[in-house]
Every structure is written in C-alpha cells, then in structure tokens.
Amino acid sequence: MRLLEERIQRDGKVLSESVLKVDSFLNHQIDPNLMQKIGQEFARRFQNEGITKIVTIESSGIAPAVMTGLQLNVPVVFARKRKSLTLNDGLLTASVHSFTKNETNEVSIAEKYLNKNDVVLVIDDFLANGQAALGLIEIVKQSGAQVSGLGIVIEKSFQDGAKLLQEHGVRVESLARVASLANGEVTFKSEKAEELVK
C-alpha cells in the first residue's frame, strides 16, 4: 500500500535496527483518513472470505480493526490486556509476550462474543515475532471459530513473525512490509523483487 509506505517514510522514526516509531499516525495519535483507507484495503483483500467478526488486541489494533469492520459491516472484538471488573468470567485467554515492551500479558475475550459459526479476521498494527497474532489465533480457536487470515498494517519482514504464522497455515496480508531499519532508514520489501526470486 503505497500511501502507507509514503507516510511511514515521512513520519516514522527509526529508533533502532528493530524498532520503528509511528505514534504520530497509528499507535498514539491516529490519522482517521489513513485508517479509513487501511480499512478499505483490508476489506478489499478479505471481501470474499465470509468474515463475520474481526478480532484485535488493545489498543493499537483497534483503529484499523474498526475501520475494516465498518467496511465489511461486521462487529469488532478486542482482546483486553488488563483485567476488568465487568470482564471476569466466561473468558477465552492466552499469554502474549511483547518484545518491544519486554513483558508478557494474559489477554482475554469474553467467550459470548465468539462462537463456532464465526469466520474471523485478525487485525493488528505490527507483526514482528508473531506472538500477539498467535495469542489471538489461539483465543479464536478456543471458541471453535475459524481464522480466515491476519491483516497487518506494518510487517517487520526481517523478523520471523510472518514466516512463523505461514508455517501454521495462516494467511498473512501486510499493507507495508519493512525489509530493514538499518542506518536509521526504512527500506521496504518489494513484491516485484520477490516474484523475480520465485
């Protein structure tokens, strides 16, 4: 998605060879117009999959997930990282390790919001090592629902997440695929170059 790549180039900040900061438009301040276009693109890619629910994780996955849900006209359910007084029984849970924050959280979704008849699209802001996505997929599978695929706003292709998920048989659709953050610069993975290798 060229528009997203251009925005990352312009406003993203490379903090290290593994950390890209995009808090000016994605995961702190949100650009609604960009999120709308992201939702449209995910909807286009998954429009024929019979999606009935979108699942994400709080908080950075919510904006792209809601915009996708709006386009597909389906509810969005987000996994909570913190316990809530109103969310205390009938929970589907999984442990998720964040390498960026170096912490492990138990994430949960009320089981009443997912069932065996659901076809679920999982959406998240970043894919690096794949742990958040695997946790969400585990929760979906606990409910008996089917995972149709994974929509990722920004994939760090130099890390193992996408490969790990594909080995688990999960369809991964990433809108921007970062090949490298070396020397303080964002380099994207070219689809054309990949096709030439095949």
PDB file of C-alpha atoms in Angstrom:
ATOM      1  CA  MET A   1       0.000   0.000   0.000  1.00  0.00           C
ATOM      2  CA  ARG A   2       1.973   2.913  -1.368  1.00  0.00           C
ATOM      3  CA  LEU A   3       0.136   5.589   0.647  1.00  0.00           C
ATOM      4  CA  LEU A   4       1.070   3.864   3.908  1.00  0.00           C
ATOM      5  CA  GLU A   5       4.693   3.380   2.840  1.00  0.00           C
ATOM      6  CA  GLU A   6       4.959   7.074   1.993  1.00  0.00           C
ATOM      7  CA  ARG A   7       3.538   8.017   5.392  1.00  0.00           C
ATOM      8  CA  ILE A   8       5.999   5.719   7.173  1.00  0.00           C
ATOM      9  CA  GLN A   9       8.891   7.259   5.204  1.00  0.00           C
ATOM     10  CA  ARG A  10       7.732  10.777   6.021  1.00  0.00           C
ATOM     11  CA  ASP A  11       6.587  10.494   9.649  1.00  0.00           C
ATOM     12  CA  GLY A  12       8.017   7.237  11.002  1.00  0.00           C
ATOM     13  CA  LYS A  13      11.049   7.404  13.302  1.00  0.00           C
ATOM     14  CA  VAL A  14      13.646   4.639  13.317  1.00  0.00           C
ATOM     15  CA  LEU A  15      14.717   4.186  16.941  1.00  0.00           C
ATOM     16  CA  SER A  16      16.965   1.176  16.344  1.00  0.00           C
ATOM     17  CA  GLU A  17      17.521  -1.595  13.806  1.00  0.00           C
ATOM     18  CA  SER A  18      14.429  -3.341  15.207  1.00  0.00           C
ATOM     19  CA  VAL A  19      12.153  -0.515  16.429  1.00  0.00           C
ATOM     20  CA  LEU A  20      10.046   1.767  14.223  1.00  0.00           C
ATOM     21  CA  LYS A  21       8.023   4.518  15.910  1.00  0.00           C
ATOM     22  CA  VAL A  22       4.777   5.502  14.156  1.00  0.00           C
ATOM     23  CA  ASP A  23       2.981   7.197  17.020  1.00  0.00           C
ATOM     24  CA  SER A  24       2.152  10.317  15.014  1.00  0.00           C
ATOM     25  CA  PHE A  25      -0.435   8.489  12.855  1.00  0.00           C
ATOM     26  CA  LEU A  26      -1.040   4.907  14.046  1.00  0.00           C
ATOM     27  CA  ASN A  27      -0.470   3.968  17.657  1.00  0.00           C
ATOM     28  CA  HIS A  28      -0.796   7.125  19.737  1.00  0.00           C
ATOM     29  CA  GLN A  29      -2.168   9.899  17.562  1.00  0.00           C
ATOM     30  CA  ILE A  30      -4.380   8.386  14.855  1.00  0.00           C
ATOM     31  CA  ASP A  31      -4.930   9.697  11.334  1.00  0.00           C
ATOM     32  CA  PRO A  32      -8.597   8.792  10.657  1.00  0.00           C
ATOM     33  CA  ASN A  33      -8.313   9.338   6.898  1.00  0.00           C
ATOM     34  CA  LEU A  34      -5.356   6.969   6.653  1.00  0.00           C
ATOM     35  CA  MET A  35      -7.146   4.444   8.905  1.00  0.00           C
ATOM     36  CA  GLN A  36     -10.180   4.613   6.617  1.00  0.00           C
ATOM     37  CA  LYS A  37      -8.017   3.757   3.598  1.00  0.00           C
ATOM     38  CA  ILE A  38      -6.340   0.951   5.561  1.00  0.00           C
ATOM     39  CA  GLY A  39      -9.795  -0.446   6.429  1.00  0.00           C
ATOM     40  CA  GLN A  40     -10.829  -0.264   2.781  1.00  0.00           C
ATOM     41  CA  GLU A  41      -7.701  -2.148   1.694  1.00  0.00           C
ATOM     42  CA  PHE A  42      -8.123  -4.928   4.286  1.00  0.00           C
ATOM     43  CA  ALA A  43     -11.801  -5.206   3.308  1.00  0.00           C
ATOM     44  CA  ARG A  44     -10.842  -5.483  -0.357  1.00  0.00           C
ATOM     45  CA  ARG A  45      -8.333  -8.262   0.364  1.00  0.00           C
ATOM     46  CA  PHE A  46     -10.722 -10.288   2.543  1.00  0.00           C
ATOM     47  CA  GLN A  47     -14.088  -9.410   0.949  1.00  0.00           C
ATOM     48  CA  ASN A  48     -14.752 -12.930  -0.357  1.00  0.00           C
ATOM     49  CA  GLU A  49     -13.892 -14.798   2.851  1.00  0.00           C
ATOM     50  CA  GLY A  50     -17.291 -14.619   4.566  1.00  0.00           C
ATOM     51  CA  ILE A  51     -15.883 -12.732   7.560  1.00  0.00           C
ATOM     52  CA  THR A  52     -18.369 -12.448  10.449  1.00  0.00           C
ATOM     53  CA  LYS A  53     -16.095 -10.930  13.141  1.00  0.00           C
ATOM     54  CA  ILE A  54     -12.852  -9.024  13.400  1.00  0.00           C
ATOM     55  CA  VAL A  55     -10.568  -9.668  16.376  1.00  0.00           C
ATOM     56  CA  THR A  56      -7.727  -7.419  17.504  1.00  0.00           C
ATOM     57  CA  ILE A  57      -5.810  -6.547  20.671  1.00  0.00           C
ATOM     58  CA  GLU A  58      -5.925  -3.346  22.657  1.00  0.00           C
ATOM     59  CA  SER A  59      -5.032  -0.693  21.980  1.00  0.00           C
ATOM     60  CA  SER A  60      -3.159  -0.037  18.733  1.00  0.00           C
ATOM     61  CA  GLY A  61      -5.047  -2.623  16.705  1.00  0.00           C
ATOM     62  CA  ILE A  62      -8.443  -1.077  17.447  1.00  0.00           C
ATOM     63  CA  ALA A  63      -8.399   1.801  14.921  1.00  0.00           C
ATOM     64  CA  PRO A  64      -7.528  -0.282  11.819  1.00  0.00           C
ATOM     65  CA  ALA A  65      -9.834  -3.076  13.017  1.00  0.00           C
ATOM     66  CA  VAL A  66     -12.818  -0.744  13.473  1.00  0.00           C
ATOM     67  CA  MET A  67     -12.299   0.808  10.044  1.00  0.00           C
ATOM     68  CA  THR A  68     -12.132  -2.671   8.494  1.00  0.00           C
ATOM     69  CA  GLY A  69     -15.245  -3.723  10.415  1.00  0.00           C
ATOM     70  CA  LEU A  70     -17.039  -0.657   9.083  1.00  0.00           C
ATOM     71  CA  GLN A  71     -16.154  -1.627   5.502  1.00  0.00           C
ATOM     72  CA  LEU A  72     -17.112  -5.300   5.959  1.00  0.00           C
ATOM     73  CA  ASN A  73     -20.148  -4.429   8.124  1.00  0.00           C
ATOM     74  CA  VAL A  74     -19.150  -6.831  10.923  1.00  0.00           C
ATOM     75  CA  PRO A  75     -18.524  -6.397  14.681  1.00  0.00           C
ATOM     76  CA  VAL A  76     -15.028  -5.867  16.070  1.00  0.00           C
ATOM     77  CA  VAL A  77     -13.936  -7.623  19.275  1.00  0.00           C
ATOM     78  CA  PHE A  78     -10.731  -6.593  21.013  1.00  0.00           C
ATOM     79  CA  ALA A  79      -8.744  -8.692  23.448  1.00  0.00           C
ATOM     80  CA  ARG A  80      -8.110  -6.917  26.732  1.00  0.00           C
ATOM     81  CA  LYS A  81      -4.676  -6.903  28.313  1.00  0.00           C
ATOM     82  CA  ARG A  82      -5.927  -5.857  31.738  1.00  0.00           C
ATOM     83  CA  LYS A  83      -8.487  -7.424  33.994  1.00  0.00           C
ATOM     84  CA  SER A  84     -11.765  -5.566  34.305  1.00  0.00           C
ATOM     85  CA  LEU A  85     -14.456  -5.738  36.982  1.00  0.00           C
ATOM     86  CA  THR A  86     -17.016  -6.257  34.217  1.00  0.00           C
ATOM     87  CA  LEU A  87     -14.953  -8.882  32.367  1.00  0.00           C
ATOM     88  CA  ASN A  88     -14.385 -11.595  34.934  1.00  0.00           C
ATOM     89  CA  ASP A  89     -15.988 -14.875  33.885  1.00  0.00           C
ATOM     90  CA  GLY A  90     -16.575 -16.867  30.723  1.00  0.00           C
ATOM     91  CA  LEU A  91     -13.231 -15.774  29.280  1.00  0.00           C
ATOM     92  CA  LEU A  92     -11.079 -17.102  26.479  1.00  0.00           C
ATOM     93  CA  THR A  93      -7.447 -16.317  27.356  1.00  0.00           C
ATOM     94  CA  ALA A  94      -3.913 -16.600  26.000  1.00  0.00           C
ATOM     95  CA  SER A  95      -0.476 -15.372  27.083  1.00  0.00           C
ATOM     96  CA  VAL A  96       1.204 -12.879  24.764  1.00  0.00           C
ATOM     97  CA  HIS A  97       4.810 -11.714  25.026  1.00  0.00           C
ATOM     98  CA  SER A  98       5.678  -8.234  23.757  1.00  0.00           C
ATOM     99  CA  PHE A  99       9.305  -7.952  22.662  1.00  0.00           C
ATOM    100  CA  THR A 100       9.028  -4.150  22.317  1.00  0.00           C
ATOM    101  CA  LYS A 101       7.830  -3.759  25.918  1.00  0.00           C
ATOM    102  CA  ASN A 102       9.614  -6.900  27.193  1.00  0.00           C
ATOM    103  CA  GLU A 103       6.562  -8.080  29.103  1.00  0.00           C
ATOM    104  CA  THR A 104       4.060 -10.909  28.976  1.00  0.00           C
ATOM    105  CA  ASN A 105       0.335 -10.213  29.286  1.00  0.00           C
ATOM    106  CA  GLU A 106      -2.613 -12.511  29.596  1.00  0.00           C
ATOM    107  CA  VAL A 107      -5.127 -11.284  27.043  1.00  0.00           C
ATOM    108  CA  SER A 108      -8.782 -12.185  27.143  1.00  0.00           C
ATOM    109  CA  ILE A 109     -12.055 -12.026  25.222  1.00  0.00           C
ATOM    110  CA  ALA A 110     -15.497 -12.830  26.630  1.00  0.00           C
ATOM    111  CA  GLU A 111     -16.492 -16.161  25.116  1.00  0.00           C
ATOM    112  CA  LYS A 112     -20.014 -14.855  24.341  1.00  0.00           C
ATOM    113  CA  TYR A 113     -18.566 -12.708  21.517  1.00  0.00           C
ATOM    114  CA  LEU A 114     -17.056 -15.597  19.518  1.00  0.00           C
ATOM    115  CA  ASN A 115     -18.628 -18.901  18.535  1.00  0.00           C
ATOM    116  CA  LYS A 116     -18.075 -21.887  16.272  1.00  0.00           C
ATOM    117  CA  ASN A 117     -20.057 -20.281  13.439  1.00  0.00           C
ATOM    118  CA  ASP A 118     -17.768 -17.257  13.207  1.00  0.00           C
ATOM    119  CA  VAL A 119     -15.230 -16.671  10.448  1.00  0.00           C
ATOM    120  CA  VAL A 120     -12.657 -14.338  11.967  1.00  0.00           C
ATOM    121  CA  LEU A 121     -10.224 -11.846  10.506  1.00  0.00           C
ATOM    122  CA  VAL A 122      -7.443 -10.944  12.956  1.00  0.00           C
ATOM    123  CA  ILE A 123      -6.086  -7.390  12.576  1.00  0.00           C
ATOM    124  CA  ASP A 124      -3.052  -5.833  14.279  1.00  0.00           C
ATOM    125  CA  ASP A 125      -0.849  -2.786  13.862  1.00  0.00           C
ATOM    126  CA  PHE A 126       2.547  -4.540  13.792  1.00  0.00           C
ATOM    127  CA  LEU A 127       3.862  -8.014  13.044  1.00  0.00           C
ATOM    128  CA  ALA A 128       7.373  -8.701  14.324  1.00  0.00           C
ATOM    129  CA  ASN A 129       7.826 -12.021  16.104  1.00  0.00           C
ATOM    130  CA  GLY A 130       4.191 -13.078  15.755  1.00  0.00           C
ATOM    131  CA  GLN A 131       3.432 -13.631  19.444  1.00  0.00           C
ATOM    132  CA  ALA A 132       0.413 -11.288  19.646  1.00  0.00           C
ATOM    133  CA  ALA A 133      -1.062 -12.799  16.483  1.00  0.00           C
ATOM    134  CA  LEU A 134      -0.529 -16.361  17.748  1.00  0.00           C
ATOM    135  CA  GLY A 135      -2.221 -15.439  21.036  1.00  0.00           C
ATOM    136  CA  LEU A 136      -5.251 -14.011  19.228  1.00  0.00           C
ATOM    137  CA  ILE A 137      -5.427 -17.036  16.926  1.00  0.00           C
ATOM    138  CA  GLU A 138      -5.300 -19.323  19.969  1.00  0.00           C
ATOM    139  CA  ILE A 139      -8.252 -17.454  21.522  1.00  0.00           C
ATOM    140  CA  VAL A 140     -10.249 -17.688  18.278  1.00  0.00           C
ATOM    141  CA  LYS A 141      -9.552 -21.427  18.071  1.00  0.00           C
ATOM    142  CA  GLN A 142     -10.638 -21.900  21.719  1.00  0.00           C
ATOM    143  CA  SER A 143     -14.048 -20.528  20.689  1.00  0.00           C
ATOM    144  CA  GLY A 144     -14.335 -23.045  17.851  1.00  0.00           C
ATOM    145  CA  ALA A 145     -14.375 -20.239  15.269  1.00  0.00           C
ATOM    146  CA  GLN A 146     -12.378 -20.324  12.049  1.00  0.00           C
ATOM    147  CA  VAL A 147      -9.462 -17.939  11.410  1.00  0.00           C
ATOM    148  CA  SER A 148      -9.687 -16.669   7.845  1.00  0.00           C
ATOM    149  CA  GLY A 149      -6.453 -14.704   7.951  1.00  0.00           C
ATOM    150  CA  LEU A 150      -4.369 -11.993   9.512  1.00  0.00           C
ATOM    151  CA  GLY A 151      -4.330  -8.360   8.397  1.00  0.00           C
ATOM    152  CA  ILE A 152      -1.230  -6.442   9.453  1.00  0.00           C
ATOM    153  CA  VAL A 153      -0.682  -2.720   8.993  1.00  0.00           C
ATOM    154  CA  ILE A 154       3.143  -2.868   9.229  1.00  0.00           C
ATOM    155  CA  GLU A 155       5.148  -6.098   8.991  1.00  0.00           C
ATOM    156  CA  LYS A 156       8.801  -6.178  10.027  1.00  0.00           C
ATOM    157  CA  SER A 157       9.793  -8.724   7.403  1.00  0.00           C
ATOM    158  CA  PHE A 158      13.311  -9.035   8.804  1.00  0.00           C
ATOM    159  CA  GLN A 159      11.819 -10.728  11.883  1.00  0.00           C
ATOM    160  CA  ASP A 160      10.259 -14.204  11.965  1.00  0.00           C
ATOM    161  CA  GLY A 161       6.567 -13.454  12.607  1.00  0.00           C
ATOM    162  CA  ALA A 162       5.152 -13.765   9.088  1.00  0.00           C
ATOM    163  CA  LYS A 163       7.122 -16.947   8.383  1.00  0.00           C
ATOM    164  CA  LEU A 164       6.035 -18.484  11.703  1.00  0.00           C
ATOM    165  CA  LEU A 165       2.366 -17.738  11.031  1.00  0.00           C
ATOM    166  CA  GLN A 166       2.539 -19.016   7.453  1.00  0.00           C
ATOM    167  CA  GLU A 167       4.087 -22.238   8.786  1.00  0.00           C
ATOM    168  CA  HIS A 168       0.968 -22.509  10.988  1.00  0.00           C
ATOM    169  CA  GLY A 169      -1.135 -22.250   7.809  1.00  0.00           C
ATOM    170  CA  VAL A 170      -2.313 -18.680   8.441  1.00  0.00           C
ATOM    171  CA  ARG A 171      -2.852 -16.321   5.509  1.00  0.00           C
ATOM    172  CA  VAL A 172      -0.939 -13.086   6.244  1.00  0.00           C
ATOM    173  CA  GLU A 173      -1.788  -9.854   4.407  1.00  0.00           C
ATOM    174  CA  SER A 174       0.538  -6.969   5.318  1.00  0.00           C
ATOM    175  CA  LEU A 175      -0.012  -3.483   3.919  1.00  0.00           C
ATOM    176  CA  ALA A 176       3.584  -2.304   4.411  1.00  0.00           C
ATOM    177  CA  ARG A 177       6.480  -4.763   4.638  1.00  0.00           C
ATOM    178  CA  VAL A 178       9.646  -3.341   6.135  1.00  0.00           C
ATOM    179  CA  ALA A 179      12.762  -5.148   4.915  1.00  0.00           C
ATOM    180  CA  SER A 180      15.247  -3.199   7.033  1.00  0.00           C
ATOM    181  CA  LEU A 181      15.665  -0.373   9.544  1.00  0.00           C
ATOM    182  CA  ALA A 182      19.468  -0.302   9.166  1.00  0.00           C
ATOM    183  CA  ASN A 183      21.333   3.025   9.260  1.00  0.00           C
ATOM    184  CA  GLY A 184      18.235   4.837  10.500  1.00  0.00           C
ATOM    185  CA  GLU A 185      16.389   4.288   7.208  1.00  0.00           C
ATOM    186  CA  VAL A 186      13.196   2.411   6.392  1.00  0.00           C
ATOM    187  CA  THR A 187      13.567   0.059   3.429  1.00  0.00           C
ATOM    188  CA  PHE A 188      10.501  -1.769   2.147  1.00  0.00           C
ATOM    189  CA  LYS A 189      10.322  -5.290   0.791  1.00  0.00           C
ATOM    190  CA  SER A 190       9.490  -5.183  -2.895  1.00  0.00           C
ATOM    191  CA  GLU A 191       6.771  -7.512  -4.166  1.00  0.00           C
ATOM    192  CA  LYS A 192       8.314  -7.405  -7.652  1.00  0.00           C
ATOM    193  CA  ALA A 193      11.746  -8.458  -6.376  1.00  0.00           C
ATOM    194  CA  GLU A 194      10.124 -11.356  -4.539  1.00  0.00           C
ATOM    195  CA  GLU A 195       8.345 -12.530  -7.686  1.00  0.00           C
ATOM    196  CA  LEU A 196      11.651 -12.487  -9.602  1.00  0.00           C
ATOM    197  CA  VAL A 197      13.222 -14.752  -6.974  1.00  0.00           C
ATOM    198  CA  LYS A 198      10.394 -17.308  -7.373  1.00  0.00           C
TER     199      LYS A 198
END
